Amino acid sequence: DMEFPRPITTVDVVLFTIAQDALAVCLTRRSQAPFKGRYTLPGGFIHLDEDSDAEAAARRVLKEKVGITDVYVEQLYTFSGRARDPRDWSVTISYCAVAPAERIPASDAIRLVPVDEATGLPFDHDRIVVRATERVRNKATYSSLPAFLLPQHFSYPQLQRVYEIAAGETLDTSSFRRKMLELRMIEPVVLDRAVPGRGRPPQYYRLAD
């Protein structure tokens, strides 16, 4: 058999959520060298015998290191080079994922950090966070991506606030409502959340199939 050089090949996931009314990323504490004990993006080696492709590896990493499954995931960018990992020449295929904060388990090994404060990270994770944040900001005004940060049922004000946090700007309410109608990505749901003496309860929605 011919032998080929094998760079270190990994996946890293930028898991976005909303924490303290800000766009945040999930960091996990490393259990081994290099950078043992430091907080980084959840990531790991691709398992050739287990992962069908890079996305499967990213989803496995989220399950093993964060304890979360069934989240929206999309490929971001490939980072590579000799300098990004002290162990050797390496390639990482990075992914964006989004989930509401209530789905991320509370743990000493997990931190939710506002994107503006997610700096000084090991490897080249600062660069990955910046690239991922640009992706989310750019997609916030025309796609359903930010809606995956919401709980299952939400009000219109909650929906708009999440889009504003993702976009990093205040949105015009009438224009936003018109855009949501055009996208046809939400549908009303009937919930019994009336409070005696409070009048008519707010209308709630969910993501359409």
PDB file of C-alpha atoms in Angstrom:
ATOM      1  CA  ASP A   1       0.000   0.000   0.000  1.00  0.00           C
ATOM      2  CA  MET A   2       1.136   3.541  -0.755  1.00  0.00           C
ATOM      3  CA  GLU A   3       1.677   5.788   2.250  1.00  0.00           C
ATOM      4  CA  PHE A   4       0.424   9.363   2.078  1.00  0.00           C
ATOM      5  CA  PRO A   5       1.111  12.211   4.519  1.00  0.00           C
ATOM      6  CA  ARG A   6      -1.811  12.704   6.893  1.00  0.00           C
ATOM      7  CA  PRO A   7      -2.413  16.130   8.383  1.00  0.00           C
ATOM      8  CA  ILE A   8      -4.378  16.279  11.621  1.00  0.00           C
ATOM      9  CA  THR A   9      -8.027  16.462  10.528  1.00  0.00           C
ATOM     10  CA  THR A  10     -10.674  17.753  12.901  1.00  0.00           C
ATOM     11  CA  VAL A  11     -14.044  19.492  13.094  1.00  0.00           C
ATOM     12  CA  ASP A  12     -14.834  22.553  15.220  1.00  0.00           C
ATOM     13  CA  VAL A  13     -18.350  23.800  15.903  1.00  0.00           C
ATOM     14  CA  VAL A  14     -19.444  27.355  16.676  1.00  0.00           C
ATOM     15  CA  LEU A  15     -22.673  26.732  18.589  1.00  0.00           C
ATOM     16  CA  PHE A  16     -24.611  30.004  18.817  1.00  0.00           C
ATOM     17  CA  THR A  17     -27.275  30.780  21.375  1.00  0.00           C
ATOM     18  CA  ILE A  18     -28.784  33.779  23.187  1.00  0.00           C
ATOM     19  CA  ALA A  19     -27.380  34.503  26.656  1.00  0.00           C
ATOM     20  CA  GLN A  20     -27.987  37.661  28.680  1.00  0.00           C
ATOM     21  CA  ASP A  21     -29.832  39.202  25.728  1.00  0.00           C
ATOM     22  CA  ALA A  22     -26.750  38.861  23.512  1.00  0.00           C
ATOM     23  CA  LEU A  23     -25.546  36.567  20.761  1.00  0.00           C
ATOM     24  CA  ALA A  24     -23.254  34.055  22.469  1.00  0.00           C
ATOM     25  CA  VAL A  25     -21.127  31.023  21.637  1.00  0.00           C
ATOM     26  CA  CYS A  26     -20.774  27.801  23.575  1.00  0.00           C
ATOM     27  CA  LEU A  27     -17.268  26.962  24.785  1.00  0.00           C
ATOM     28  CA  THR A  28     -16.200  23.683  26.370  1.00  0.00           C
ATOM     29  CA  ARG A  29     -13.269  22.965  28.686  1.00  0.00           C
ATOM     30  CA  ARG A  30     -10.533  20.782  27.192  1.00  0.00           C
ATOM     31  CA  SER A  31      -9.799  17.600  29.142  1.00  0.00           C
ATOM     32  CA  GLN A  32      -6.400  16.904  27.571  1.00  0.00           C
ATOM     33  CA  ALA A  33      -3.332  18.558  26.066  1.00  0.00           C
ATOM     34  CA  PRO A  34      -2.707  20.763  24.264  1.00  0.00           C
ATOM     35  CA  PHE A  35      -4.376  23.599  26.189  1.00  0.00           C
ATOM     36  CA  LYS A  36      -5.742  21.245  28.858  1.00  0.00           C
ATOM     37  CA  GLY A  37      -8.222  23.078  31.098  1.00  0.00           C
ATOM     38  CA  ARG A  38      -8.728  25.949  28.653  1.00  0.00           C
ATOM     39  CA  TYR A  39     -12.112  26.725  27.106  1.00  0.00           C
ATOM     40  CA  THR A  40     -12.368  26.296  23.328  1.00  0.00           C
ATOM     41  CA  LEU A  41     -14.956  25.663  20.659  1.00  0.00           C
ATOM     42  CA  PRO A  42     -16.289  22.108  20.888  1.00  0.00           C
ATOM     43  CA  GLY A  43     -14.260  20.078  18.426  1.00  0.00           C
ATOM     44  CA  GLY A  44     -12.417  16.850  17.858  1.00  0.00           C
ATOM     45  CA  PHE A  45     -10.846  14.405  15.463  1.00  0.00           C
ATOM     46  CA  ILE A  46     -12.876  12.874  12.649  1.00  0.00           C
ATOM     47  CA  HIS A  47     -13.418   9.191  13.480  1.00  0.00           C
ATOM     48  CA  LEU A  48     -12.887   7.287  10.242  1.00  0.00           C
ATOM     49  CA  ASP A  49     -14.700   4.181  11.461  1.00  0.00           C
ATOM     50  CA  GLU A  50     -17.683   6.035  12.947  1.00  0.00           C
ATOM     51  CA  ASP A  51     -18.379   9.294  11.091  1.00  0.00           C
ATOM     52  CA  SER A  52     -20.002   9.015   7.666  1.00  0.00           C
ATOM     53  CA  ASP A  53     -18.843  12.528   6.771  1.00  0.00           C
ATOM     54  CA  ALA A  54     -17.589  15.746   8.373  1.00  0.00           C
ATOM     55  CA  GLU A  55     -21.083  16.902   9.359  1.00  0.00           C
ATOM     56  CA  ALA A  56     -21.665  13.598  11.145  1.00  0.00           C
ATOM     57  CA  ALA A  57     -18.432  14.235  13.050  1.00  0.00           C
ATOM     58  CA  ALA A  58     -19.616  17.731  13.991  1.00  0.00           C
ATOM     59  CA  ARG A  59     -22.937  16.390  15.267  1.00  0.00           C
ATOM     60  CA  ARG A  60     -21.148  13.670  17.248  1.00  0.00           C
ATOM     61  CA  VAL A  61     -18.875  16.285  18.827  1.00  0.00           C
ATOM     62  CA  LEU A  62     -21.902  18.362  19.866  1.00  0.00           C
ATOM     63  CA  LYS A  63     -23.491  15.283  21.447  1.00  0.00           C
ATOM     64  CA  GLU A  64     -20.330  14.168  23.260  1.00  0.00           C
ATOM     65  CA  LYS A  65     -18.985  17.537  24.432  1.00  0.00           C
ATOM     66  CA  VAL A  66     -22.155  19.614  24.862  1.00  0.00           C
ATOM     67  CA  GLY A  67     -24.845  16.972  25.269  1.00  0.00           C
ATOM     68  CA  ILE A  68     -27.066  18.367  22.526  1.00  0.00           C
ATOM     69  CA  THR A  69     -28.566  16.703  19.455  1.00  0.00           C
ATOM     70  CA  ASP A  70     -30.998  17.567  16.665  1.00  0.00           C
ATOM     71  CA  VAL A  71     -29.807  21.130  16.100  1.00  0.00           C
ATOM     72  CA  TYR A  72     -29.433  23.165  12.930  1.00  0.00           C
ATOM     73  CA  VAL A  73     -25.887  22.737  11.560  1.00  0.00           C
ATOM     74  CA  GLU A  74     -24.259  24.160   8.435  1.00  0.00           C
ATOM     75  CA  GLN A  75     -20.686  24.032   7.162  1.00  0.00           C
ATOM     76  CA  LEU A  76     -18.759  27.272   7.615  1.00  0.00           C
ATOM     77  CA  TYR A  77     -15.182  27.198   6.303  1.00  0.00           C
ATOM     78  CA  THR A  78     -12.017  25.109   6.238  1.00  0.00           C
ATOM     79  CA  PHE A  79      -9.073  26.405   8.261  1.00  0.00           C
ATOM     80  CA  SER A  80      -5.642  24.872   7.722  1.00  0.00           C
ATOM     81  CA  GLY A  81      -1.917  25.324   8.172  1.00  0.00           C
ATOM     82  CA  ARG A  82       1.117  24.492  10.265  1.00  0.00           C
ATOM     83  CA  ALA A  83       0.605  27.227  12.857  1.00  0.00           C
ATOM     84  CA  ARG A  84      -2.961  26.608  13.988  1.00  0.00           C
ATOM     85  CA  ASP A  85      -2.248  23.471  16.100  1.00  0.00           C
ATOM     86  CA  PRO A  86       0.960  22.944  18.129  1.00  0.00           C
ATOM     87  CA  ARG A  87       0.843  19.203  17.437  1.00  0.00           C
ATOM     88  CA  ASP A  88       1.364  19.332  13.650  1.00  0.00           C
ATOM     89  CA  TRP A  89       0.097  20.599  10.307  1.00  0.00           C
ATOM     90  CA  SER A  90      -3.686  20.481  10.619  1.00  0.00           C
ATOM     91  CA  VAL A  91      -6.990  20.969   8.850  1.00  0.00           C
ATOM     92  CA  THR A  92     -10.272  21.715  10.589  1.00  0.00           C
ATOM     93  CA  ILE A  93     -13.673  21.820   8.910  1.00  0.00           C
ATOM     94  CA  SER A  94     -15.710  24.314  10.899  1.00  0.00           C
ATOM     95  CA  TYR A  95     -19.477  24.399  11.336  1.00  0.00           C
ATOM     96  CA  CYS A  96     -22.109  26.825  12.590  1.00  0.00           C
ATOM     97  CA  ALA A  97     -24.880  25.492  14.802  1.00  0.00           C
ATOM     98  CA  VAL A  98     -27.725  27.292  16.576  1.00  0.00           C
ATOM     99  CA  ALA A  99     -29.871  26.322  19.553  1.00  0.00           C
ATOM    100  CA  PRO A 100     -31.936  28.010  22.291  1.00  0.00           C
ATOM    101  CA  ALA A 101     -30.013  28.361  25.564  1.00  0.00           C
ATOM    102  CA  GLU A 102     -32.473  26.186  27.483  1.00  0.00           C
ATOM    103  CA  ARG A 103     -31.362  23.192  25.388  1.00  0.00           C
ATOM    104  CA  ILE A 104     -27.703  23.557  26.380  1.00  0.00           C
ATOM    105  CA  PRO A 105     -26.988  21.672  29.633  1.00  0.00           C
ATOM    106  CA  ALA A 106     -25.602  23.602  32.596  1.00  0.00           C
ATOM    107  CA  SER A 107     -22.115  22.364  33.464  1.00  0.00           C
ATOM    108  CA  ASP A 108     -18.775  23.587  34.822  1.00  0.00           C
ATOM    109  CA  ALA A 109     -17.260  22.338  31.560  1.00  0.00           C
ATOM    110  CA  ILE A 110     -19.560  24.528  29.438  1.00  0.00           C
ATOM    111  CA  ARG A 111     -19.599  28.317  29.140  1.00  0.00           C
ATOM    112  CA  LEU A 112     -21.871  30.601  27.137  1.00  0.00           C
ATOM    113  CA  VAL A 113     -19.829  33.645  26.174  1.00  0.00           C
ATOM    114  CA  PRO A 114     -21.039  36.728  24.238  1.00  0.00           C
ATOM    115  CA  VAL A 115     -19.397  36.762  20.801  1.00  0.00           C
ATOM    116  CA  ASP A 116     -17.680  40.073  21.554  1.00  0.00           C
ATOM    117  CA  GLU A 117     -15.963  38.487  24.555  1.00  0.00           C
ATOM    118  CA  ALA A 118     -15.004  35.184  22.897  1.00  0.00           C
ATOM    119  CA  THR A 119     -11.380  36.191  22.312  1.00  0.00           C
ATOM    120  CA  GLY A 120      -7.974  34.877  23.331  1.00  0.00           C
ATOM    121  CA  LEU A 121      -9.064  31.308  22.578  1.00  0.00           C
ATOM    122  CA  PRO A 122      -6.545  28.511  21.886  1.00  0.00           C
ATOM    123  CA  PHE A 123      -5.705  27.268  18.392  1.00  0.00           C
ATOM    124  CA  ASP A 124      -7.186  29.663  15.806  1.00  0.00           C
ATOM    125  CA  HIS A 125     -10.638  29.645  17.376  1.00  0.00           C
ATOM    126  CA  ASP A 126     -10.759  33.452  17.514  1.00  0.00           C
ATOM    127  CA  ARG A 127     -10.670  33.483  13.696  1.00  0.00           C
ATOM    128  CA  ILE A 128     -13.337  30.799  13.501  1.00  0.00           C
ATOM    129  CA  VAL A 129     -15.666  32.710  15.850  1.00  0.00           C
ATOM    130  CA  VAL A 130     -15.217  35.918  13.818  1.00  0.00           C
ATOM    131  CA  ARG A 131     -15.964  34.121  10.547  1.00  0.00           C
ATOM    132  CA  ALA A 132     -19.004  32.360  12.035  1.00  0.00           C
ATOM    133  CA  THR A 133     -20.365  35.582  13.542  1.00  0.00           C
ATOM    134  CA  GLU A 134     -20.083  37.280  10.142  1.00  0.00           C
ATOM    135  CA  ARG A 135     -22.062  34.385   8.638  1.00  0.00           C
ATOM    136  CA  VAL A 136     -24.865  34.692  11.190  1.00  0.00           C
ATOM    137  CA  ARG A 137     -25.002  38.501  10.957  1.00  0.00           C
ATOM    138  CA  ASN A 138     -25.168  38.345   7.154  1.00  0.00           C
ATOM    139  CA  LYS A 139     -27.908  35.704   7.137  1.00  0.00           C
ATOM    140  CA  ALA A 140     -29.923  37.270   9.960  1.00  0.00           C
ATOM    141  CA  THR A 141     -31.969  39.563   7.735  1.00  0.00           C
ATOM    142  CA  TYR A 142     -32.977  37.157   4.979  1.00  0.00           C
ATOM    143  CA  SER A 143     -33.045  33.574   6.288  1.00  0.00           C
ATOM    144  CA  SER A 144     -34.648  31.423   8.965  1.00  0.00           C
ATOM    145  CA  LEU A 145     -31.313  30.826  10.725  1.00  0.00           C
ATOM    146  CA  PRO A 146     -31.933  33.102  13.774  1.00  0.00           C
ATOM    147  CA  ALA A 147     -35.334  31.504  14.379  1.00  0.00           C
ATOM    148  CA  PHE A 148     -33.597  28.311  15.507  1.00  0.00           C
ATOM    149  CA  LEU A 149     -32.398  30.275  18.546  1.00  0.00           C
ATOM    150  CA  LEU A 150     -35.999  30.467  19.776  1.00  0.00           C
ATOM    151  CA  PRO A 151     -37.934  28.058  21.978  1.00  0.00           C
ATOM    152  CA  GLN A 152     -40.554  25.878  20.300  1.00  0.00           C
ATOM    153  CA  HIS A 153     -43.305  28.485  20.758  1.00  0.00           C
ATOM    154  CA  PHE A 154     -42.667  32.215  20.665  1.00  0.00           C
ATOM    155  CA  SER A 155     -44.387  35.561  20.264  1.00  0.00           C
ATOM    156  CA  TYR A 156     -43.785  38.066  17.466  1.00  0.00           C
ATOM    157  CA  PRO A 157     -41.841  40.437  19.752  1.00  0.00           C
ATOM    158  CA  GLN A 158     -39.623  37.516  20.809  1.00  0.00           C
ATOM    159  CA  LEU A 159     -39.038  36.632  17.160  1.00  0.00           C
ATOM    160  CA  GLN A 160     -38.076  40.179  16.248  1.00  0.00           C
ATOM    161  CA  ARG A 161     -35.788  40.517  19.274  1.00  0.00           C
ATOM    162  CA  VAL A 162     -33.870  37.362  18.346  1.00  0.00           C
ATOM    163  CA  TYR A 163     -33.410  38.655  14.796  1.00  0.00           C
ATOM    164  CA  GLU A 164     -32.163  41.976  16.146  1.00  0.00           C
ATOM    165  CA  ILE A 165     -29.658  40.227  18.419  1.00  0.00           C
ATOM    166  CA  ALA A 166     -28.460  38.048  15.542  1.00  0.00           C
ATOM    167  CA  ALA A 167     -28.219  40.977  13.142  1.00  0.00           C
ATOM    168  CA  GLY A 168     -26.669  43.311  15.698  1.00  0.00           C
ATOM    169  CA  GLU A 169     -29.086  46.113  14.842  1.00  0.00           C
ATOM    170  CA  THR A 170     -32.610  47.385  15.518  1.00  0.00           C
ATOM    171  CA  LEU A 171     -35.186  46.377  12.904  1.00  0.00           C
ATOM    172  CA  ASP A 172     -38.285  48.278  11.784  1.00  0.00           C
ATOM    173  CA  THR A 173     -41.311  46.407  13.134  1.00  0.00           C
ATOM    174  CA  SER A 174     -43.589  46.764  10.088  1.00  0.00           C
ATOM    175  CA  SER A 175     -40.816  45.869   7.634  1.00  0.00           C
ATOM    176  CA  PHE A 176     -39.827  42.885   9.749  1.00  0.00           C
ATOM    177  CA  ARG A 177     -43.399  41.588   9.921  1.00  0.00           C
ATOM    178  CA  ARG A 178     -43.746  41.959   6.151  1.00  0.00           C
ATOM    179  CA  LYS A 179     -40.496  40.029   5.630  1.00  0.00           C
ATOM    180  CA  MET A 180     -41.636  37.196   7.881  1.00  0.00           C
ATOM    181  CA  LEU A 181     -44.891  36.928   5.913  1.00  0.00           C
ATOM    182  CA  GLU A 182     -42.900  36.730   2.684  1.00  0.00           C
ATOM    183  CA  LEU A 183     -40.639  33.982   4.015  1.00  0.00           C
ATOM    184  CA  ARG A 184     -43.647  31.926   5.239  1.00  0.00           C
ATOM    185  CA  MET A 185     -41.410  30.340   7.858  1.00  0.00           C
ATOM    186  CA  ILE A 186     -43.696  30.648  10.892  1.00  0.00           C
ATOM    187  CA  GLU A 187     -47.241  29.533  11.618  1.00  0.00           C
ATOM    188  CA  PRO A 188     -49.621  30.422  14.463  1.00  0.00           C
ATOM    189  CA  VAL A 189     -50.320  27.953  17.252  1.00  0.00           C
ATOM    190  CA  VAL A 190     -53.154  27.890  19.769  1.00  0.00           C
ATOM    191  CA  LEU A 191     -51.883  27.898  23.343  1.00  0.00           C
ATOM    192  CA  ASP A 192     -53.940  28.319  26.493  1.00  0.00           C
ATOM    193  CA  ARG A 193     -51.770  30.958  28.162  1.00  0.00           C
ATOM    194  CA  ALA A 194     -54.484  33.361  29.212  1.00  0.00           C
ATOM    195  CA  VAL A 195     -53.991  35.010  32.606  1.00  0.00           C
ATOM    196  CA  PRO A 196     -57.177  35.969  34.511  1.00  0.00           C
ATOM    197  CA  GLY A 197     -57.648  39.720  34.505  1.00  0.00           C
ATOM    198  CA  ARG A 198     -54.948  40.267  31.895  1.00  0.00           C
ATOM    199  CA  GLY A 199     -57.213  40.226  28.854  1.00  0.00           C
ATOM    200  CA  ARG A 200     -56.404  38.533  25.580  1.00  0.00           C
ATOM    201  CA  PRO A 201     -53.168  36.478  25.625  1.00  0.00           C
ATOM    202  CA  PRO A 202     -50.506  37.133  22.963  1.00  0.00           C
ATOM    203  CA  GLN A 203     -50.500  35.100  19.759  1.00  0.00           C
ATOM    204  CA  TYR A 204     -47.765  32.463  19.687  1.00  0.00           C
ATOM    205  CA  TYR A 205     -46.034  30.946  16.675  1.00  0.00           C
ATOM    206  CA  ARG A 206     -43.786  28.058  15.735  1.00  0.00           C
ATOM    207  CA  LEU A 207     -41.457  27.343  12.836  1.00  0.00           C
ATOM    208  CA  ALA A 208     -43.265  25.934   9.827  1.00  0.00           C
ATOM    209  CA  ASP A 209     -42.051  22.619   8.403  1.00  0.00           C
TER     210      ASP A 209
END
